[in-house]
Amino acid sequence: MAPAIQKIVLNGARDIAFNKLILSQANVRRIKAGVSVEELAEDIARRKLLQSLNVRPVLDEEGTETGMYEVPAGGRRYRALELLVKQKRLAKTALVPCVVGDASSGTSAEEDSLAENVQRQALHPLDQFRSFKALIDKGLSEEEIAARFFVPVNVVKQRLRLTTISEKLLEVYAAEDMTLEQLTAFSVSSDHARQEQVWDSLSRSYNKEAYYIRRLLTESAVRVSDRRAQFVGIEAYEAAGGVVMRDLFTDDHGGWLQDPALLDRLVDDKLKVEAQAIASEGWKWVSAALDFKYGYANGLRRLVGEPIDMSADELAGYEALKAEFDALNEQYDGADELPDEVDERFGELETAIAAFEDRPLRYDTAEIARAGVFVSIDEDGALEIERGFVRPDDEVAPDADAGSEIGGDNPGAGVRASTSQAAITVGGEPAGESGGAESEPEEDALRPLSERLIIELTAHRTLALREAVGANFDTAFLAVLHVLVLNAFYRYASDTCVEITAKSTGFTAQAPGLKDTPSAKAIGERHEEWQKHLPEKSADLWNALVAFDGDSRQALFAYCASLSVNAVHEPWNRNKDRQAHADHLARAVTLDMAAVGWVPTVENYLGRVPKVRILEAVREAKGEQSAQLIDHLKKADMAAEAQRLLADSSWLPEPLRTREMSDEELDASAGDAGDEDLPEFLAGDIDADEGADGDPDGELEHLDAAE
């Protein structure tokens, strides 16, 4: 016969007057946590006491019950009731439901207190979500729920956001096959099919990080910080029916716009309106786009405008801003750190002053009629307007009579003469001669030379020019400079007989933000400055270059030559010597990419390489200890933190570093540094001249020119 199982006897419950209760010193809760006593008192006042107090009889020295009861478990509820009594909202003799423990049991009051707190399990997030949803369905608002349960409204919103997640994924989470962090990452999208598709694909992958889930779900969405969103404005986007998805569980920087097609249409519509307004100024064309590739204005002539003077009111405002800026600057001169409000005011003043100094330009009306404007959006989402570009086809045709005669008095007429001559005979017929029946030419009449004869004569002239230019550095330099300037500033111009072509890469694989780099801006400014000093017509260029002094020619030559530099890695191009020569150039100009403004960011490097590369960069720049501080972070957080660490480090990735010369190259360079022997034909001439008595005919002077 099986032994009888001893039955458990539960402690009895009864109502005890509040003034018969005292808080036990055996209560283990000492630290304030969770809902405050004040909030709990308000909850008890509204819905009464939901959980009884756990009490034990207080015994005297002889072990006899005194009629008082101590509260080892339920101390916060006791304090809340005590507060209601003090507020006269509860009678001190009010009956309180209690579970009375046996003072002679085998457990202590401390055990009772500890067990009640340790054995308690917090409500599962899914249960909390379903409870909040049930209250919402009954008509309560998120704010009312938060007020009733003394939790932040954002907590209620976070739990209710789980309604956007597929029920299938909720079941996965309930089965503890997914973490809460992973689950909440799915809330950035309300497309249940896409959520399930992403989870299925991740189930076969080692990477199930929350940031990666968000990236997959938002890869077709647009961040609020995107310049298109900033340009259009979130209010306009939402007014057009667009939806902005927010991530309530992490810092989402404003969220994601879920309809990129709608956003792009709004961008185009707004750009069109802006372009129409600019076109009303009288420009011949306006080209509007989200962005233009680097070099988009190559070959176009830039008009030189005159800044519009400030009005009296504008000048007064400008002077007031400058005075405030100078006063603040003097007040905080030498301060290690500026107060936030002062630093913010400095920024506002700098922006306002820059707006005054960046004056609009006034252009000639006739020039406006044949020029155009580029309209785009800058990296901050602001409208960027570049006025005054003339296309080659819109240039005014040069005077047909000017410089059309070879050998004329004008020393710069030679270039135009060659162009005019090329147009004189077309198909062997003189240009400009009217058709119709031709009269029989008189025997002694002056007739055009035949094309064959002209070809033969000009061949002789070409060889003579080559020999003469080859012996005159200054003219050769000027001729090459002339063709380089034509290529750089007068696209499609043919005003030269020097057949040298300087190619300029178009950067087909456009790097993000390339046209906004300090180098690109400096090149643009240099181009505009030279444009001001060059004539409008390519036919006038030779004379202008002749008039330049030597320093100006050299500076212009350097600029034009620089435009042909191409150190871009091109996978299809197997010419490895290009990068080696780029190193030579970099060493010659002491190029330091960090000094010219390149800084590693999430966008241009850190977010596009694996974690091992990020750690390598931090380790090289800041040391092993700094690398260890971030090696546990997730990829996105690691990239962001690395950007902060590397901000002032001057660290560069390998492709941006200038390679040092090898020992063999140094030896070769040292060997080449010695005096080189002159070509034999020149050395022979010098020996012959030195053998004569002095230099009676001034031959050495000509040899210097030849060299």
XYZ file of C-alpha atoms in Angstrom:
707
model
C 0.000 0.000 0.000
C 1.415 3.334 -1.119
C 2.155 5.866 1.618
C -0.320 8.690 1.932
C 0.774 12.039 0.435
C 0.814 14.772 3.046
C -1.534 17.581 2.029
C -0.303 21.176 1.953
C -2.170 23.582 4.203
C -2.160 27.166 2.925
C -1.997 30.142 5.226
C -5.347 31.605 6.048
C -6.496 35.010 4.789
C -8.394 37.585 6.779
C -9.027 41.312 7.018
C -6.979 43.201 9.592
C -7.363 46.839 10.593
C -4.549 48.973 9.169
C -3.631 50.396 12.585
C -2.863 46.845 13.716
C -0.120 46.498 11.062
C 3.537 47.499 11.338
C 6.324 47.241 8.757
C 8.700 44.389 9.560
C 12.425 45.060 9.781
C 12.856 41.703 8.083
C 11.555 43.106 4.764
C 14.407 42.584 2.271
C 13.494 45.459 -0.078
C 15.683 48.414 0.816
C 16.269 50.033 -2.599
C 13.597 52.065 -4.307
C 12.776 50.531 -7.698
C 9.934 50.576 -10.178
C 6.709 52.472 -9.538
C 7.018 55.023 -6.725
C 5.017 54.749 -3.493
C 3.053 57.839 -4.523
C 2.087 56.277 -7.855
C 1.189 52.984 -6.177
C -1.000 54.860 -3.689
C -2.863 56.499 -6.556
C -3.330 53.097 -8.230
C -4.720 51.591 -4.992
C -7.059 54.549 -4.588
C -8.403 53.968 -8.107
C -8.625 50.170 -8.334
C -8.292 49.147 -4.637
C -5.727 46.674 -3.320
C -5.188 43.855 -5.827
C -2.726 41.792 -3.790
C -2.965 40.952 -0.095
C -0.229 41.762 2.390
C 1.835 38.926 3.814
C 1.825 39.292 7.634
C 2.902 37.459 10.764
C 1.639 37.862 14.340
C 3.873 39.888 16.642
C 4.699 37.852 19.782
C 5.644 39.135 23.207
C 8.547 37.854 25.285
C 6.522 34.865 26.380
C 5.580 33.952 22.798
C 2.001 35.128 23.078
C 0.322 37.002 20.191
C -0.020 40.714 20.960
C -2.760 41.469 18.423
C -0.328 43.356 16.199
C 0.992 42.032 12.920
C 4.259 42.742 11.111
C 4.497 42.950 7.303
C 7.609 41.112 5.999
C 6.301 40.909 2.382
C 4.311 43.729 0.802
C 6.205 46.657 2.287
C 5.563 49.002 -0.665
C 1.850 48.300 -0.541
C 1.939 49.002 3.209
C 3.711 52.359 2.623
C 1.186 53.270 -0.065
C -1.696 52.539 2.329
C 0.122 54.512 5.036
C 0.367 57.486 2.654
C -3.387 57.309 1.937
C -4.050 57.315 5.703
C -1.835 60.386 6.173
C -3.719 62.101 3.353
C -7.001 61.355 5.170
C -8.152 59.398 2.128
C -8.197 56.075 4.039
C -9.381 55.413 7.595
C -6.671 54.144 9.886
C -9.024 51.392 10.998
C -9.784 50.349 7.420
C -9.656 46.592 6.968
C -6.742 45.373 4.852
C -6.804 41.895 3.237
C -3.862 39.905 4.611
C -2.435 36.408 4.359
C -1.428 35.479 7.921
C 1.654 33.324 8.273
C 2.371 31.005 11.180
C 4.946 32.519 13.498
C 6.015 29.015 14.535
C 6.541 27.731 10.962
C 9.933 26.553 9.792
C 10.531 29.625 7.653
C 11.590 33.087 8.782
C 10.071 36.461 7.969
C 13.184 37.276 5.879
C 12.547 34.163 3.766
C 8.928 35.171 3.198
C 10.029 38.650 2.046
C 12.798 37.316 -0.204
C 10.611 34.601 -1.742
C 7.835 37.020 -2.673
C 10.286 39.270 -4.562
C 12.532 36.598 -6.092
C 9.799 34.223 -7.212
C 7.933 37.070 -8.913
C 8.324 37.132 -12.716
C 7.957 40.315 -14.731
C 5.256 40.371 -17.373
C 6.492 39.121 -20.736
C 6.687 41.910 -23.375
C 4.213 40.016 -25.578
C 1.736 39.737 -22.718
C 2.197 43.429 -21.999
C 1.657 44.214 -25.690
C -1.543 42.166 -25.868
C -2.851 43.735 -22.662
C -2.182 47.268 -23.927
C -3.796 46.387 -27.248
C -6.906 45.102 -25.466
C -7.180 48.418 -23.624
C -6.742 50.323 -26.887
C -9.514 48.233 -28.403
C -11.711 49.264 -25.475
C -11.192 52.920 -26.337
C -8.340 54.021 -24.092
C -5.668 56.223 -25.557
C -1.921 55.598 -25.291
C -1.639 58.523 -22.873
C -4.431 57.171 -20.650
C -2.815 53.729 -20.510
C 0.528 55.273 -19.622
C -1.092 57.367 -16.874
C -2.967 54.425 -15.386
C 0.066 52.150 -15.217
C 2.633 54.831 -14.445
C 4.871 54.083 -17.426
C 6.222 56.506 -20.026
C 4.012 56.987 -23.073
C 6.919 55.845 -25.237
C 6.851 52.435 -23.511
C 3.192 52.038 -24.472
C 3.962 53.138 -28.035
C 6.842 50.657 -28.229
C 4.703 47.752 -27.097
C 1.860 48.707 -29.443
C 4.331 49.002 -32.339
C 4.566 45.203 -32.175
C 1.206 45.188 -33.983
C 3.182 45.965 -37.169
C 5.055 42.672 -36.848
C 3.919 39.439 -38.468
C 2.104 37.038 -36.136
C 4.462 34.321 -37.337
C 7.460 36.270 -36.020
C 5.661 36.951 -32.725
C 5.290 33.201 -32.314
C 9.018 32.745 -33.021
C 9.779 35.267 -30.290
C 7.330 33.630 -27.868
C 9.152 30.335 -28.437
C 12.375 32.135 -27.458
C 13.924 31.548 -30.899
C 14.359 35.293 -31.351
C 15.517 38.039 -28.996
C 13.426 41.109 -28.149
C 16.039 43.309 -29.856
C 15.687 41.290 -33.058
C 11.895 41.373 -32.834
C 11.703 45.136 -32.383
C 14.009 45.631 -35.390
C 11.227 44.271 -37.605
C 8.941 47.118 -36.524
C 10.592 49.502 -39.020
C 8.419 47.901 -41.710
C 4.742 46.964 -41.766
C 5.123 44.595 -44.725
C 4.567 41.203 -43.084
C 5.567 39.238 -46.177
C 8.866 41.111 -46.400
C 9.454 40.616 -42.658
C 8.995 36.877 -42.970
C 11.182 36.778 -46.081
C 14.002 38.554 -44.247
C 13.751 36.263 -41.220
C 13.766 33.154 -43.415
C 16.910 34.351 -45.164
C 18.580 35.262 -41.874
C 17.759 31.860 -40.430
C 20.342 30.441 -42.847
C 22.869 33.179 -42.055
C 25.255 33.715 -39.185
C 24.396 37.413 -38.995
C 21.085 38.018 -37.259
C 22.006 41.328 -35.651
C 19.191 43.849 -35.178
C 21.019 46.559 -37.166
C 21.306 44.163 -40.125
C 17.581 43.379 -39.952
C 16.799 47.111 -40.042
C 19.141 47.598 -42.988
C 17.473 44.837 -45.010
C 13.992 46.145 -44.249
C 14.846 49.766 -45.071
C 17.144 49.255 -48.075
C 14.447 50.597 -50.395
C 13.404 53.402 -48.024
C 14.910 56.872 -47.725
C 16.186 58.358 -44.478
C 14.676 61.613 -43.283
C 18.210 63.035 -43.231
C 18.532 62.414 -46.994
C 18.957 65.682 -48.906
C 15.901 64.906 -51.060
C 13.733 64.669 -47.950
C 15.252 67.840 -46.539
C 14.632 69.665 -49.828
C 10.974 68.644 -50.163
C 10.144 68.760 -46.459
C 8.477 66.025 -44.420
C 5.202 67.958 -44.168
C 4.928 68.219 -47.969
C 5.776 64.528 -48.330
C 3.140 63.466 -45.809
C 0.596 65.878 -47.319
C 1.098 64.075 -50.634
C 0.236 60.758 -48.986
C 3.729 59.624 -48.058
C 4.375 57.573 -44.936
C 7.299 58.052 -42.552
C 8.196 54.925 -40.606
C 9.768 55.535 -37.198
C 11.844 53.162 -35.112
C 10.683 53.651 -31.532
C 13.359 51.362 -30.115
C 16.539 53.082 -31.332
C 17.673 56.504 -32.472
C 16.451 56.469 -36.078
C 17.500 60.066 -36.934
C 13.949 60.948 -37.913
C 12.903 57.675 -39.521
C 12.515 56.482 -43.113
C 10.351 57.657 -45.974
C 8.601 54.566 -47.296
C 7.779 55.816 -50.798
C 10.967 56.783 -52.702
C 9.074 57.106 -55.990
C 6.729 59.704 -54.479
C 9.685 61.543 -52.965
C 11.522 61.656 -56.308
C 8.392 62.983 -58.016
C 8.064 65.724 -55.393
C 11.743 66.605 -55.858
C 11.276 66.874 -59.630
C 8.129 68.983 -59.210
C 9.824 71.393 -56.811
C 12.927 71.644 -58.989
C 10.700 72.396 -61.971
C 9.006 75.231 -60.096
C 12.359 76.642 -59.020
C 13.718 76.344 -62.554
C 10.714 78.174 -63.999
C 11.224 81.013 -61.539
C 14.895 81.283 -62.494
C 14.096 81.097 -66.214
C 11.881 84.161 -65.809
C 15.079 86.141 -65.201
C 15.764 85.870 -68.924
C 18.267 83.000 -69.163
C 18.369 80.989 -72.377
C 18.329 77.646 -70.586
C 18.079 76.207 -67.130
C 19.294 72.691 -66.341
C 17.862 71.306 -63.127
C 18.800 67.983 -61.550
C 19.263 66.386 -58.169
C 23.002 66.474 -58.755
C 25.534 67.009 -61.512
C 28.646 64.918 -61.879
C 32.035 66.446 -61.254
C 33.188 68.301 -64.379
C 29.663 69.004 -65.648
C 30.605 72.560 -66.629
C 33.794 71.671 -68.481
C 33.994 73.484 -71.782
C 31.383 76.060 -70.863
C 32.322 79.700 -70.514
C 31.391 81.224 -67.169
C 30.072 84.754 -67.217
C 31.750 87.265 -64.954
C 29.115 89.196 -63.022
C 29.298 92.228 -60.790
C 28.159 91.884 -57.147
C 25.038 93.889 -56.363
C 25.721 96.539 -53.747
C 23.983 96.273 -50.397
C 21.076 98.570 -49.696
C 21.236 100.900 -46.704
C 19.113 98.501 -44.627
C 21.193 95.476 -45.650
C 24.418 97.295 -44.840
C 23.075 98.278 -41.418
C 22.073 94.679 -40.699
C 25.460 93.400 -41.869
C 27.349 95.850 -39.683
C 25.203 94.952 -36.664
C 25.952 91.234 -37.134
C 29.672 91.911 -37.533
C 29.673 94.067 -34.385
C 27.937 91.338 -32.355
C 30.307 88.700 -33.703
C 33.376 90.801 -32.857
C 32.035 91.548 -29.364
C 31.436 87.867 -28.629
C 34.790 86.944 -30.094
C 36.534 89.445 -27.831
C 34.527 88.394 -24.785
C 35.372 84.705 -25.141
C 38.864 85.094 -26.569
C 41.112 82.514 -24.946
C 38.241 80.506 -23.424
C 38.900 76.760 -23.396
C 35.266 75.937 -24.055
C 32.266 77.996 -25.125
C 28.834 77.692 -23.464
C 26.378 75.854 -25.686
C 24.186 78.906 -26.265
C 27.226 81.048 -27.188
C 28.573 78.400 -29.544
C 25.149 78.163 -31.174
C 24.983 81.945 -31.527
C 28.426 82.012 -33.166
C 27.142 79.546 -35.749
C 24.041 81.628 -36.426
C 26.115 84.792 -36.831
C 28.581 83.113 -39.186
C 25.737 81.840 -41.365
C 23.995 85.221 -41.454
C 27.225 87.108 -42.221
C 28.115 84.646 -44.994
C 24.672 85.190 -46.542
C 25.327 88.945 -46.682
C 28.835 88.510 -48.113
C 27.726 86.034 -50.774
C 26.147 88.770 -52.872
C 23.980 88.018 -55.903
C 25.664 88.961 -59.195
C 24.463 91.306 -61.910
C 25.006 90.172 -65.531
C 24.769 91.917 -68.868
C 21.314 91.454 -70.412
C 22.732 90.351 -73.762
C 24.896 87.732 -72.023
C 21.939 86.415 -70.031
C 20.035 85.862 -73.287
C 22.569 83.277 -74.484
C 23.681 81.804 -71.151
C 22.115 79.317 -68.785
C 21.855 78.147 -65.206
C 22.487 74.890 -63.356
C 20.080 74.177 -60.498
C 20.712 71.318 -58.066
C 20.432 70.336 -54.391
C 23.418 70.534 -52.079
C 24.350 67.984 -49.448
C 22.193 69.720 -46.813
C 19.070 69.749 -48.987
C 19.274 73.451 -49.869
C 18.761 74.753 -53.403
C 22.075 75.376 -55.190
C 21.930 77.820 -58.105
C 24.886 78.403 -60.446
C 24.189 81.122 -62.981
C 25.986 82.267 -66.092
C 27.245 79.367 -68.270
C 27.542 79.735 -72.050
C 27.576 76.653 -74.262
C 29.902 76.626 -77.298
C 26.944 76.537 -79.715
C 25.527 79.688 -78.121
C 28.663 81.768 -78.470
C 28.417 84.766 -80.792
C 30.102 83.959 -84.102
C 33.359 85.915 -84.559
C 33.482 88.676 -87.186
C 34.205 86.984 -90.511
C 36.470 89.832 -91.606
C 38.605 89.931 -88.481
C 42.017 88.338 -88.912
C 41.098 86.536 -92.121
C 44.204 87.485 -94.043
C 47.452 85.598 -93.531
C 50.426 87.794 -92.992
C 48.334 90.779 -91.929
C 49.376 93.387 -89.414
C 47.662 91.600 -86.525
C 50.270 89.278 -84.906
C 47.543 87.016 -83.560
C 45.702 86.619 -86.816
C 47.431 83.399 -87.761
C 45.081 81.127 -85.832
C 41.942 82.606 -87.249
C 43.494 82.680 -90.710
C 43.972 78.934 -90.680
C 40.316 78.421 -89.754
C 39.150 80.856 -92.360
C 41.306 79.212 -95.001
C 39.933 75.791 -94.110
C 36.514 77.195 -94.908
C 37.660 78.967 -98.107
C 37.829 75.843 -100.181
C 35.174 73.192 -99.766
C 35.291 70.394 -102.287
C 37.756 72.453 -104.343
C 35.280 75.348 -104.688
C 35.815 78.755 -103.108
C 33.511 79.322 -100.178
C 30.814 81.952 -100.414
C 30.686 81.977 -104.189
C 27.159 81.856 -105.533
C 26.043 79.042 -107.770
C 24.615 79.248 -111.227
C 26.124 79.321 -114.700
C 29.786 80.145 -114.621
C 31.245 82.513 -117.176
C 34.387 81.416 -118.950
C 37.304 82.854 -116.953
C 39.590 85.180 -118.762
C 43.069 83.853 -119.469
C 44.742 86.488 -117.295
C 42.098 86.397 -114.471
C 43.331 85.550 -110.931
C 42.034 82.084 -110.026
C 42.249 80.213 -106.649
C 45.176 77.863 -106.210
C 44.406 74.186 -106.580
C 43.868 72.157 -103.431
C 46.750 69.810 -104.257
C 49.163 72.727 -104.592
C 48.008 74.241 -101.315
C 48.588 70.872 -99.548
C 52.132 70.644 -100.904
C 53.016 74.232 -100.010
C 51.617 73.977 -96.483
C 53.574 70.723 -95.946
C 56.772 72.706 -96.543
C 55.547 75.354 -94.123
C 54.709 72.746 -91.468
C 58.217 71.260 -91.523
C 59.774 74.710 -91.350
C 57.542 75.576 -88.359
C 58.506 72.353 -86.590
C 62.200 73.060 -86.976
C 61.853 76.673 -85.844
C 59.604 75.935 -82.867
C 61.884 73.057 -81.856
C 64.706 75.561 -81.467
C 62.675 78.103 -79.476
C 61.492 77.018 -76.024
C 59.444 80.131 -75.306
C 57.364 79.778 -78.463
C 56.997 76.010 -78.016
C 55.863 76.533 -74.442
C 53.381 79.195 -75.562
C 52.001 76.950 -78.322
C 51.431 74.023 -75.937
C 49.934 76.372 -73.355
C 47.611 77.735 -76.034
C 46.229 74.300 -76.943
C 45.897 73.284 -73.284
C 43.894 76.418 -72.522
C 41.688 75.791 -75.567
C 40.977 72.283 -74.260
C 40.250 73.509 -70.749
C 38.227 76.671 -71.424
C 36.972 76.569 -75.041
C 35.535 73.142 -75.716
C 35.305 72.202 -79.403
C 37.492 75.173 -80.377
C 39.868 74.401 -83.276
C 41.999 77.533 -83.230
C 45.353 75.747 -83.164
C 47.702 73.898 -85.502
C 49.395 72.070 -82.600
C 47.944 68.576 -82.474
C 48.267 67.865 -78.776
C 45.258 66.528 -76.865
C 44.984 66.692 -73.100
C 42.394 64.210 -71.831
C 40.546 64.774 -68.567
C 38.883 61.894 -66.755
C 35.142 62.132 -66.302
C 35.038 60.036 -63.096
C 32.464 57.547 -64.399
C 32.364 55.816 -61.006
C 31.471 59.008 -59.191
C 32.526 58.980 -55.550
C 29.835 60.274 -53.147
C 30.235 63.977 -52.450
C 33.188 64.333 -54.837
C 32.186 67.768 -56.086
C 31.860 69.058 -52.513
C 35.420 68.165 -51.467
C 37.902 70.967 -50.683
C 40.014 69.946 -53.706
C 37.053 70.106 -56.099
C 36.014 73.489 -54.745
C 39.572 74.836 -55.000
C 39.813 73.659 -58.623
C 36.474 75.284 -59.395
C 37.548 78.562 -57.819
C 40.858 78.497 -59.719
C 39.013 77.814 -62.968
C 36.636 80.716 -62.391
C 39.529 83.046 -61.547
C 41.382 82.189 -64.764
C 38.136 82.500 -66.708
C 37.986 86.162 -65.692
C 41.412 86.822 -67.261
C 40.806 85.015 -70.549
C 39.026 86.492 -73.581
C 35.494 85.415 -74.444
C 36.454 84.292 -77.968
C 38.981 81.555 -78.629
C 40.267 83.560 -81.608
C 41.604 86.174 -79.195
C 43.371 83.688 -76.931
C 46.811 83.715 -78.594
C 47.200 87.467 -78.266
C 46.056 87.305 -74.647
C 48.648 84.642 -73.811
C 51.369 86.643 -75.557
C 50.492 89.570 -73.301
C 50.751 87.457 -70.095
C 53.976 87.688 -68.110
C 56.096 84.613 -67.522
C 54.739 83.845 -64.058
C 51.135 84.001 -65.286
C 51.903 81.666 -68.189
C 53.554 79.164 -65.885
C 50.655 79.253 -63.421
C 48.109 78.800 -66.208
C 50.176 76.000 -67.753
C 50.325 74.203 -64.395
C 46.549 74.482 -63.974
C 45.719 73.213 -67.468
C 48.242 70.379 -67.209
C 46.778 69.389 -63.837
C 43.383 68.753 -65.413
C 44.819 65.827 -67.377
C 46.019 64.003 -64.241
C 44.193 60.687 -63.838
C 45.198 58.538 -60.879
C 41.806 56.764 -60.699
C 42.016 53.001 -60.337
C 40.281 51.458 -63.346
C 39.793 47.674 -63.135
C 39.750 47.298 -66.914
C 43.020 49.210 -67.320
C 46.037 46.954 -66.772
C 48.511 49.818 -66.864
C 50.040 49.523 -63.390
C 52.651 52.180 -64.170
C 49.978 54.864 -63.845
C 49.762 54.521 -60.067
C 53.551 54.437 -59.758
C 53.743 57.722 -61.654
C 50.966 59.122 -59.453
C 53.271 58.438 -56.493
C 56.061 60.357 -58.240
C 53.727 63.310 -58.734
C 52.498 63.118 -55.146
C 56.043 63.164 -53.800
C 56.956 66.053 -56.102
C 54.099 68.223 -54.766
C 54.319 66.761 -51.210
C 50.680 65.685 -51.377
C 49.037 64.778 -48.069
C 45.404 63.739 -48.488
C 44.707 64.386 -44.796
C 46.065 67.919 -45.107
C 43.789 68.646 -48.089
C 40.728 67.675 -46.089
C 40.050 63.945 -46.563
C 38.699 62.435 -43.327
C 37.474 58.827 -42.938
C 33.689 58.753 -42.404
C 30.976 56.119 -42.347
C 29.914 57.185 -45.837
C 33.271 57.339 -47.618
C 35.090 54.372 -46.033
C 34.234 52.989 -42.588
C 30.700 51.893 -43.452
C 31.883 50.176 -46.639
C 34.598 47.893 -45.259
C 34.388 44.879 -42.912
C 34.887 45.226 -39.176
C 38.460 43.943 -39.349
C 39.368 46.902 -41.580
C 37.721 49.347 -39.175
C 39.690 47.925 -36.257
C 42.875 48.007 -38.311
C 42.370 51.715 -39.001
C 41.739 52.556 -35.333
C 44.671 50.400 -34.257
C 47.038 52.162 -36.652
C 45.848 55.643 -35.709
C 45.055 55.341 -31.999
C 46.698 52.158 -30.769
C 45.581 48.735 -29.611
C 43.763 50.030 -26.509
C 41.426 52.203 -28.570
C 40.721 49.309 -30.919
C 39.781 47.081 -27.978
C 37.294 49.681 -26.769
C 35.160 49.188 -29.886
C 35.887 45.605 -30.965
C 32.697 44.356 -29.298
C 30.401 46.801 -31.076
C 28.100 46.009 -33.949
C 29.209 47.064 -37.415
C 27.145 50.273 -37.639
C 28.049 51.423 -34.125
C 31.680 50.475 -34.626
C 31.872 52.523 -37.849
C 30.295 55.547 -36.179
C 32.596 55.353 -33.161
C 35.632 54.843 -35.398
C 34.678 57.983 -37.322
C 34.808 59.922 -34.047
C 38.125 58.403 -33.021
C 39.774 59.018 -36.391
C 38.437 62.554 -36.883
C 41.716 64.337 -36.059
C 44.138 61.470 -36.592
C 45.237 62.151 -40.211
C 44.838 58.420 -40.843
C 44.510 57.419 -44.509
C 43.558 54.127 -46.188
C 46.193 52.519 -48.398
C 44.975 53.897 -51.780
C 45.309 57.471 -50.471
C 48.822 57.108 -49.107
C 51.846 58.215 -51.095
C 54.166 55.244 -51.524
C 57.738 55.859 -50.436
C 60.526 55.214 -52.930
C 62.225 51.819 -52.718
C 65.997 51.504 -52.218
C 66.436 50.625 -55.890
C 64.465 53.707 -56.942
C 66.488 55.901 -54.573
C 69.732 54.565 -56.016
C 68.511 55.139 -59.550
C 67.357 58.639 -58.650
C 70.757 59.432 -57.127
C 72.493 58.174 -60.256
C 70.298 60.312 -62.489
C 70.989 63.397 -60.387
C 74.475 63.815 -61.862
C 75.286 65.884 -64.914
C 73.779 64.347 -68.012
C 75.727 64.326 -71.237
C 74.263 66.537 -73.898
C 73.097 64.928 -77.130
C 76.022 64.413 -79.470
C 74.771 66.904 -82.042
C 74.581 69.660 -79.420
C 77.818 68.705 -77.690
C 79.621 68.796 -81.032
C 78.335 72.284 -81.767
C 79.490 73.547 -78.363
C 82.929 71.967 -78.756
C 83.299 73.583 -82.120
C 82.262 76.972 -80.810
C 84.571 76.684 -77.805
C 87.414 75.879 -80.140
C 86.997 79.282 -81.784
C 88.312 82.416 -80.241
C 85.541 83.467 -77.832
C 82.118 83.814 -79.378
C 82.464 86.395 -82.110
C 79.148 85.611 -83.769
C 77.036 85.206 -80.624
C 76.401 81.521 -81.389
C 76.277 80.472 -77.742
C 73.314 82.714 -77.096
C 71.310 80.874 -79.738
C 72.368 77.505 -78.354
C 71.033 78.516 -74.933
C 67.715 79.278 -76.539
C 67.728 75.916 -78.286
C 68.329 74.097 -75.054
